[in-house]
C-alpha positions as MATLAB code, in Angstrom:
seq = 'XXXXXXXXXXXXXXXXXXXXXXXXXXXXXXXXXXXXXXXXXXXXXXXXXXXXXXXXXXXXXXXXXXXXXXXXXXXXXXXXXXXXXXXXXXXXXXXXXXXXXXXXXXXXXXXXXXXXXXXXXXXXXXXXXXXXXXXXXXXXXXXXXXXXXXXXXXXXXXXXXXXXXXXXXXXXXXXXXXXXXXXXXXXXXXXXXXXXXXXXXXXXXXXXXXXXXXXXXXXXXXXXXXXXXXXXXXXXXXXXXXXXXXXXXXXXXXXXXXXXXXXXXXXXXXXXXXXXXXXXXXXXXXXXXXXXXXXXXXXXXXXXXXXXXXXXXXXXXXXXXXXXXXXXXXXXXXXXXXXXXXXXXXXXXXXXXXXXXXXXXXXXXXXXXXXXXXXXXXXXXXXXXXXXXXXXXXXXXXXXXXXXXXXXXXXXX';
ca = [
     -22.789  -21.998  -10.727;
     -25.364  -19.414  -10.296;
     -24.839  -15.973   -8.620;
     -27.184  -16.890   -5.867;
     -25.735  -20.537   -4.955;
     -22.036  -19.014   -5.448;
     -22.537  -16.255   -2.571;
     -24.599  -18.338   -0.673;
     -22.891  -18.323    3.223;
     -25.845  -20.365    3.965;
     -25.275  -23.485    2.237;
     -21.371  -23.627    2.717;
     -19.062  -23.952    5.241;
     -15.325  -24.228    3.185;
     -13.691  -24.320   -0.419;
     -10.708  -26.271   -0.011;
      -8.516  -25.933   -3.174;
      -5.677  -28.729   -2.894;
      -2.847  -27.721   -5.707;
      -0.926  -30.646   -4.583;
      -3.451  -32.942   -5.378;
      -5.361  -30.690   -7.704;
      -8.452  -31.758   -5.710;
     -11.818  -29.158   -4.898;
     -13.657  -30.123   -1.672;
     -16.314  -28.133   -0.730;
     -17.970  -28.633    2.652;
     -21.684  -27.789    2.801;
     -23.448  -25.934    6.007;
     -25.605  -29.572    6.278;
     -22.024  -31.246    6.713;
     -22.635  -32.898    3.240;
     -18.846  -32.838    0.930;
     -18.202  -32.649   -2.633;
     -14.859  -33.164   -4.307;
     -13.843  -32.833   -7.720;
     -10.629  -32.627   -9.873;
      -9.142  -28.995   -9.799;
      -9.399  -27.830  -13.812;
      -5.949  -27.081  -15.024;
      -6.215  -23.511  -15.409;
      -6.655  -23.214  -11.433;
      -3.222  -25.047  -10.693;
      -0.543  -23.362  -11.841;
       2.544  -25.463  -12.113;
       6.029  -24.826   -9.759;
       3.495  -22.977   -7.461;
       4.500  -22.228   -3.801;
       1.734  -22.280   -2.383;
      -0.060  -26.073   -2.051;
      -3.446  -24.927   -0.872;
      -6.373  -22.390   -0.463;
      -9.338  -22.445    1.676;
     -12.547  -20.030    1.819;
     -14.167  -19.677    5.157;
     -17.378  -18.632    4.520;
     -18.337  -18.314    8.350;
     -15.306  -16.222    9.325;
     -15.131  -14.400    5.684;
     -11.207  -15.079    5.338;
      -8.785  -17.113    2.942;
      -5.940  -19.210    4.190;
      -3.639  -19.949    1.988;
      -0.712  -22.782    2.520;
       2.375  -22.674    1.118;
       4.103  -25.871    0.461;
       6.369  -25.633    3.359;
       3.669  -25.776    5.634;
       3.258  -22.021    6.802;
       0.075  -20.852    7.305;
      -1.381  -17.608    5.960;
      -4.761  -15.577    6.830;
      -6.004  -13.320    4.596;
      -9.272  -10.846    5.723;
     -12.350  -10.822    3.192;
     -13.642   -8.106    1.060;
     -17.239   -7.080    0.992;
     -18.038   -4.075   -1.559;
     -20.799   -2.602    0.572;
     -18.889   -1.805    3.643;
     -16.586    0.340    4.812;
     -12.913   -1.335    5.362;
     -13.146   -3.471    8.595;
     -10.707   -1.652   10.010;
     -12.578   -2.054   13.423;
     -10.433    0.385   15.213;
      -7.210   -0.430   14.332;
      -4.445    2.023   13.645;
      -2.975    1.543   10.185;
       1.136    1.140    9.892;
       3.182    1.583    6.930;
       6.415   -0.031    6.790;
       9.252    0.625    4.158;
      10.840   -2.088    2.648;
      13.704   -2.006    4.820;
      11.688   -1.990    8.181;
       9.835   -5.081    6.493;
      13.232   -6.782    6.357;
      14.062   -6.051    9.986;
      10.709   -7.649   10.919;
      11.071  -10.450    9.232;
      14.341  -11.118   10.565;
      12.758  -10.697   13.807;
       9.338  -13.417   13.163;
      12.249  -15.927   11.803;
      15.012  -14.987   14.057;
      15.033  -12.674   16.194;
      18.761  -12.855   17.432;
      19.623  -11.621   14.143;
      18.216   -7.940   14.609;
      21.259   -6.628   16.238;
      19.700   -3.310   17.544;
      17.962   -4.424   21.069;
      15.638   -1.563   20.932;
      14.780   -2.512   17.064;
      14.491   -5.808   18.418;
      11.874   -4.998   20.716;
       9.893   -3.147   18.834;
       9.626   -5.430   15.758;
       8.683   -8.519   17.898;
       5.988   -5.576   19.720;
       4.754   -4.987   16.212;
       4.351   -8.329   15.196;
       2.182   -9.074   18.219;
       0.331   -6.278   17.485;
      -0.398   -7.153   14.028;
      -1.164  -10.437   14.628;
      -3.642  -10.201   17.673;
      -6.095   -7.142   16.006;
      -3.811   -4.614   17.142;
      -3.621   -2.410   14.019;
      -3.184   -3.061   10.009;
      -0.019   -3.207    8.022;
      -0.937   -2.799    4.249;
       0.602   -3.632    1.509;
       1.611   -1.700   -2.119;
       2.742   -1.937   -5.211;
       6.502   -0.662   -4.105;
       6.773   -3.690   -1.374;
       5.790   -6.256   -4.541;
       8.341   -4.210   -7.183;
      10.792   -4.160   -3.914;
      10.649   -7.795   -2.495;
      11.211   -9.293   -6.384;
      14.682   -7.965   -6.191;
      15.071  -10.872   -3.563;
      15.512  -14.447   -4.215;
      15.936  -17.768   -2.418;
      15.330  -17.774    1.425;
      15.518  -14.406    1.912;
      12.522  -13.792   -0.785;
      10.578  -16.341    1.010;
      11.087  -14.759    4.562;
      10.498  -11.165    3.347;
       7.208  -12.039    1.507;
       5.810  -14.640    4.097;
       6.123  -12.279    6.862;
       4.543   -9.562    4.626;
       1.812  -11.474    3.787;
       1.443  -13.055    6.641;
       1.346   -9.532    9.101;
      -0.315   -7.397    6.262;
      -3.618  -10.316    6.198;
      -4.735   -8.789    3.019;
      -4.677   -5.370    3.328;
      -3.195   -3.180    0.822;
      -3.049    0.703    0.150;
      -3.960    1.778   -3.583;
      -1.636    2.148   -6.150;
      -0.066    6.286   -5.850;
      -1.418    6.314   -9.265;
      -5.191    5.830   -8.583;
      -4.781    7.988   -5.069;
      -3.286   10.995   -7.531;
      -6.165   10.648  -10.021;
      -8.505   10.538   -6.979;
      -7.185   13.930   -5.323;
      -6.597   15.442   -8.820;
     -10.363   15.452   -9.216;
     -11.353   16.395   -5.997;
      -8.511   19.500   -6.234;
     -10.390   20.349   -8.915;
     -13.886   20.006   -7.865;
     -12.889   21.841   -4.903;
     -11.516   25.198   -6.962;
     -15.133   24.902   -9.075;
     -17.099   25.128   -6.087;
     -18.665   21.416   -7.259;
     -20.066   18.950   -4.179;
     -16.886   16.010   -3.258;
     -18.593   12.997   -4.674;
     -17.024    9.520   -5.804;
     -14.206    9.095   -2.911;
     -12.811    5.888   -2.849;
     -10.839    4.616    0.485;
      -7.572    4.509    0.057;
      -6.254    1.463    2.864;
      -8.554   -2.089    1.932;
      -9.055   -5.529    1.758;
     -10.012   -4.727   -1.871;
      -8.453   -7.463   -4.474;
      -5.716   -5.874   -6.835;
      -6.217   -2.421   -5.260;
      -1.840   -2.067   -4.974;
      -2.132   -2.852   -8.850;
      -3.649   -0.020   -9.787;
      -7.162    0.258  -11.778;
      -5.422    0.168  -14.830;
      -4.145   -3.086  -15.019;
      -6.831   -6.737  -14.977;
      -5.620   -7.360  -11.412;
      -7.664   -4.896   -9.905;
     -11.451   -4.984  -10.030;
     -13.411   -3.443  -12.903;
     -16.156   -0.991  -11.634;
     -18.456   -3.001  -14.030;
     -17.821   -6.321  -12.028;
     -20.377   -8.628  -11.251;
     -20.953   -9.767   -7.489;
     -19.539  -13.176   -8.485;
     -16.364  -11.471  -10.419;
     -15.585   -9.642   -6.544;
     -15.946  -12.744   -5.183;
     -13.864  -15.245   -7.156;
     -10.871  -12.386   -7.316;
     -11.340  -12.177   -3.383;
     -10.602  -16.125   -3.553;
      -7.565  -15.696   -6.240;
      -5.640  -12.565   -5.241;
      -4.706  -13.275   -1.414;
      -2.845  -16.118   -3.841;
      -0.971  -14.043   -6.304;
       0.325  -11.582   -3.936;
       1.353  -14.268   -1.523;
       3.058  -16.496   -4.826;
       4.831  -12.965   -5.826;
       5.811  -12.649   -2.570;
       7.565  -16.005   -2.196;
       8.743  -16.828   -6.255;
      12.168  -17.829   -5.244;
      13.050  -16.202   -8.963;
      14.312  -12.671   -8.880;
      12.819  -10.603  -11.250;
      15.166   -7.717  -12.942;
      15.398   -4.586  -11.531;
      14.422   -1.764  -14.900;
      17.407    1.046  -14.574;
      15.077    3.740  -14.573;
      18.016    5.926  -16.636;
      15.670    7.971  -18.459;
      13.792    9.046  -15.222;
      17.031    9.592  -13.481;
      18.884   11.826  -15.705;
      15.797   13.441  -16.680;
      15.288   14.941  -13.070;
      18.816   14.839  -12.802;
      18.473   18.041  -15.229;
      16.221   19.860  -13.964;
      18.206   19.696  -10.282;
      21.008   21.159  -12.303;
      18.935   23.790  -14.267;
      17.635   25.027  -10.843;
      20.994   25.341   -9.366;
      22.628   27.285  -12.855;
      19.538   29.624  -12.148;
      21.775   31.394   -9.048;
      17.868   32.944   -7.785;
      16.848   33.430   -4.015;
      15.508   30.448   -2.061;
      12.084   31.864   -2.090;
      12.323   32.177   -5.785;
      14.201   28.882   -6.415;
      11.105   27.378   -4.532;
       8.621   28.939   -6.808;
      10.222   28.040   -9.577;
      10.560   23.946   -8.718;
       6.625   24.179   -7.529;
       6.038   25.564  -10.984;
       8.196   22.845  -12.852;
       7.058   20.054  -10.629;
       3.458   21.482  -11.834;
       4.435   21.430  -15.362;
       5.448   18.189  -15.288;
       2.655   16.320  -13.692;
      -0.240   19.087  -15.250;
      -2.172   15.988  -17.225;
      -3.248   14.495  -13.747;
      -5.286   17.761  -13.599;
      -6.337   18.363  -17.248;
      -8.574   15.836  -17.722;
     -11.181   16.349  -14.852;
     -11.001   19.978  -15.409;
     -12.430   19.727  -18.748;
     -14.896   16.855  -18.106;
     -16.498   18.635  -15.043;
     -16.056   22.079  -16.968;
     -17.056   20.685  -20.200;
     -14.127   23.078  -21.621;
     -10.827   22.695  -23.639;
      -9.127   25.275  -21.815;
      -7.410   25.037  -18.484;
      -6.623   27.805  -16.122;
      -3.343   29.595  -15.060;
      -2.700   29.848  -11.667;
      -0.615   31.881   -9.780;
       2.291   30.797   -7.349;
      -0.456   31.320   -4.268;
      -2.804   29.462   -5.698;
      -0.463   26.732   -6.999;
       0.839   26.148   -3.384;
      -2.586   26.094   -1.888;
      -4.123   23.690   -4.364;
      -1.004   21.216   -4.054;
      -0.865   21.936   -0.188;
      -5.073   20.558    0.509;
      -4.210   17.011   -1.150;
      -3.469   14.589    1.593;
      -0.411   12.731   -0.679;
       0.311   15.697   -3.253;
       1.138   18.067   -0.964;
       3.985   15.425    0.308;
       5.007   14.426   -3.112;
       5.029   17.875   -4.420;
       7.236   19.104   -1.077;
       9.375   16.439   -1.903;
      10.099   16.939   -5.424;
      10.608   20.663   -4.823;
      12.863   19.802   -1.913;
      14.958   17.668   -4.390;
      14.573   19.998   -7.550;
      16.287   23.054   -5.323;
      19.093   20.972   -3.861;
      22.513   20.955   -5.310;
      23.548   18.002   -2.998;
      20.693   15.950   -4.326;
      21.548   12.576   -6.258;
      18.399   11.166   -8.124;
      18.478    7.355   -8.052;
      16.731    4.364   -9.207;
      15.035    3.828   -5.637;
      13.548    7.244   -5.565;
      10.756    7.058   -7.638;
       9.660    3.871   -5.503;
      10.279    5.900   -2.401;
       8.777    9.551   -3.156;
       5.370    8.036   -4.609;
       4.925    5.680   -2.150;
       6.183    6.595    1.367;
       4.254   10.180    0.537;
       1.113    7.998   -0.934;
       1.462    5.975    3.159;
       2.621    9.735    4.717;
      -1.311   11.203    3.383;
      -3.486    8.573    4.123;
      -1.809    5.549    6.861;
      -2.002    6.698   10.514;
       1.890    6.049   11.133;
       4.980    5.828    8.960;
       8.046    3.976    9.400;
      10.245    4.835    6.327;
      14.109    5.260    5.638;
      16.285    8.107    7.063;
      16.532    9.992    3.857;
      12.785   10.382    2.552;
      11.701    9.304    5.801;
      13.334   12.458    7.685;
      12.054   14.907    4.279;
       8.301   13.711    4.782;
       8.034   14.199    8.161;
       9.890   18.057    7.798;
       6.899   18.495    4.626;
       4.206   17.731    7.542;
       5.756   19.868    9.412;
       5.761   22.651    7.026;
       2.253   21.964    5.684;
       1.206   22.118    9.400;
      -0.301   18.463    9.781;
       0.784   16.212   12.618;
       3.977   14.351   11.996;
       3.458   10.474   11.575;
       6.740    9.730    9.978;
       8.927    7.683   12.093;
      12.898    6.563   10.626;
      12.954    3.773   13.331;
      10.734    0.994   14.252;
      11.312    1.618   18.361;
      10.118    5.215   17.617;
       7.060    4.314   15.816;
       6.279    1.822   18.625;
       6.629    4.323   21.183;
       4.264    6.142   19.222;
       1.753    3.953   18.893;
       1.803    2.780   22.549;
       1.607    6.294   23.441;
      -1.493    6.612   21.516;
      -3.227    3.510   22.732;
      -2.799    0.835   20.276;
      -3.545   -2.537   22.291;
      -3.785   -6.266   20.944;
      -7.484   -7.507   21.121;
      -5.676   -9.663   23.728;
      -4.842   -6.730   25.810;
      -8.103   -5.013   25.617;
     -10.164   -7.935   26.786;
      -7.701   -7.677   30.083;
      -8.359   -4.102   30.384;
     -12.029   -4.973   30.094;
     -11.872   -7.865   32.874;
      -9.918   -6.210   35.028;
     -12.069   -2.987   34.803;
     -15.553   -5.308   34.978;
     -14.194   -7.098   38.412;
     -12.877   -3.735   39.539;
];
């Protein structure tokens, strides 16, 4: 097909991909249909999900699975801004996902009446334009620990509330503000930002891997990986299979170390503090090397002090989090290093920088929100779902529902 007839809104109305029946009916704007077999390579085999349609009207994807459950995902167009259309945007942590799916399949099993409430409030919310609930690459690596039913309720109610949107791999975000740190101590012009919470295919991937979109891509690559990926979140989602969980041991034991090398050092807090910025520096220094020298055309690299080290972590929206938290964890005797944390500490500070609210476990979640509060930015970092609710009511988050009330009641007023 040619670019022109494939992006054409004008002459189409649907794709309908039928897996099932590895059928392709497409239903043209002069109510004309065409059906064809599916090719082989578009059907994979032992697939959850038994069908996919593209609404070219309402620009969304609605994917099937083959127990009849209905998904909506939102379109992406490259030359707009995310859609976000006022909504607030909500990041859950895995375990607040689990409590609201418990609560879309069942509600009488969230035990907590105030949890209760506010899950069901959030749902509601999500569902009826209240705000957004993206998506990352910790929720996929997280939910294929599951398997069986509780896999499938966990990932349909993700996919299902989060209707596409995803925030960008921790990876690409650290690159991003790496850069701009160091534009910003050159004196050079902020150019090349990228949004970090979209509808953008493969964006949780990370631009390193084929799932997200090349910057190279063709108008009619965006568009077919618009109409595949709502389908290979939503099948990793719901793959009944469990995938293996890697033990992380080298990670572990490596910062295990240096939280044990920072205790032998017996210094003052203050000092102790320096000293973990420094290492936590050290460690992650080749995020920062590269665009130094490519802006700078230079092989060298600056040293910089303790002051400036602390102010050029502190003006990154997710570094200053992460680095907080590592330094927290470096100068803490108490502090066990395990498998989960590297999930956690990337991601929850990656959703602490950039989403609106935060609903994350007690342990991180409590850490963030005392590194917001020591960096001096507003504290969005919630450790229970009623909290974040109360929150978000506070600051006027309404369904689309509730807003066209307000607006009737205030026209006939």
């Amino acid at each position: 097909m040619g670019e022109a007839v494939v992006l054409s809104a004008e002459l189409y109305r649907y794709w309908h991909l039928d897996f099932q029946r590895r059928r392709v009916k497409i239903v043209c704007q002069d109510g004309q249909i065409l059906e064809e077999a599916l090719p082989s390579e578009f059907s994979p085999k032992n697939s959850q999900i038994a069908s996919s349609t593209f609404d070219w009207e309402k620009w969304w994807i609605i994917s099937t699975t083959t127990r009849g459950h209905r998904i909506i995902t939102e379109g992406f167009n490259p030359d707009s801004p995310p859609p976000l259309n006022g909504r607030s945007t909500v990041y859950l942590d895995q375990n607040r996902w689990r409590t609201v799916a418990d609560a879309l399949h069942d509600p009488e099993r969230v035990a907590d009446v105030g949890e209760r409430r506010a899950a069901l409030e959030l749902i509601q919310l999500a569902l009826d334009g209240g705000i957004v609930l993206p998506l990352s690459m910790g929720h996929m690596l997280e939910t294929a620990g599951l398997h069986n039913e509780r896999r499938y309720e966990v990932g349909l109610a993700m996919a299902s509330l989060a209707g596409g949107w995803q925030i960008r791999n921790p990876l690409d975000l650290w690159k991003q503000e790496a850069e701009l740190t160091i534009r910003d101590h050159l004196g050079l012009p902020i150019v090349g930002r990228i949004y970090p919470i979209v509808t953008e295919p493969g964006a949780l991937f990370g631009s390193d891997t084929k799932l997200g979109i090349a910057k190279e891509a063709t108008d009619t690559a965006i568009l077919m990986a618009m109409l595949t990926m709502p389908n290979v979140i939503l099948g990793s989602l719901i793959d009944p299979e469990p995938m293996p969980k890697h033990p992380l041991t080298m990670w572990i034991d490596h910062h295990t170390r240096i939280t044990s090398r920072m205790d032998a050092e017996n210094l003052p807090k203050k000092r102790r503090r320096q000293l973990a910025q420094r290492r936590y520096w050290n460690e992650n220094i080749g995020f920062y090397t590269p665009p130094y020298r490519k802006l700078t055309c230079s092989p060298d690299f600056p040293t910089f002090s303790d002051r400036e080290l602390t102010n050029l972590l502190s003006i990154s929206p997710m570094v200053g989090l992460l680095s907080e938290l590592f330094v927290r964890r470096f100068t803490d005797r108490q502090n066990k290093w395990r498998r989960n944390d590297l999930i956690d500490i990337f991601h929850l500070s990656s959703a602490a920088g950039y989403a609106d609210y935060v609903c994350a476990e007690n342990h991180t979640g409590t850490q963030l929100r005392e590194a917001q509060r020591a960096l001096g930015r507003n504290e969005t970092v919630f450790t229970s779902l009623d909290a974040l609710v109360a929150a978000l009511r506070r600051d006027g988050a309404k369904t689309q529902s509730e807003r066209l009330l307000d607006s009737e009641s205030g026209h006939h007023g």
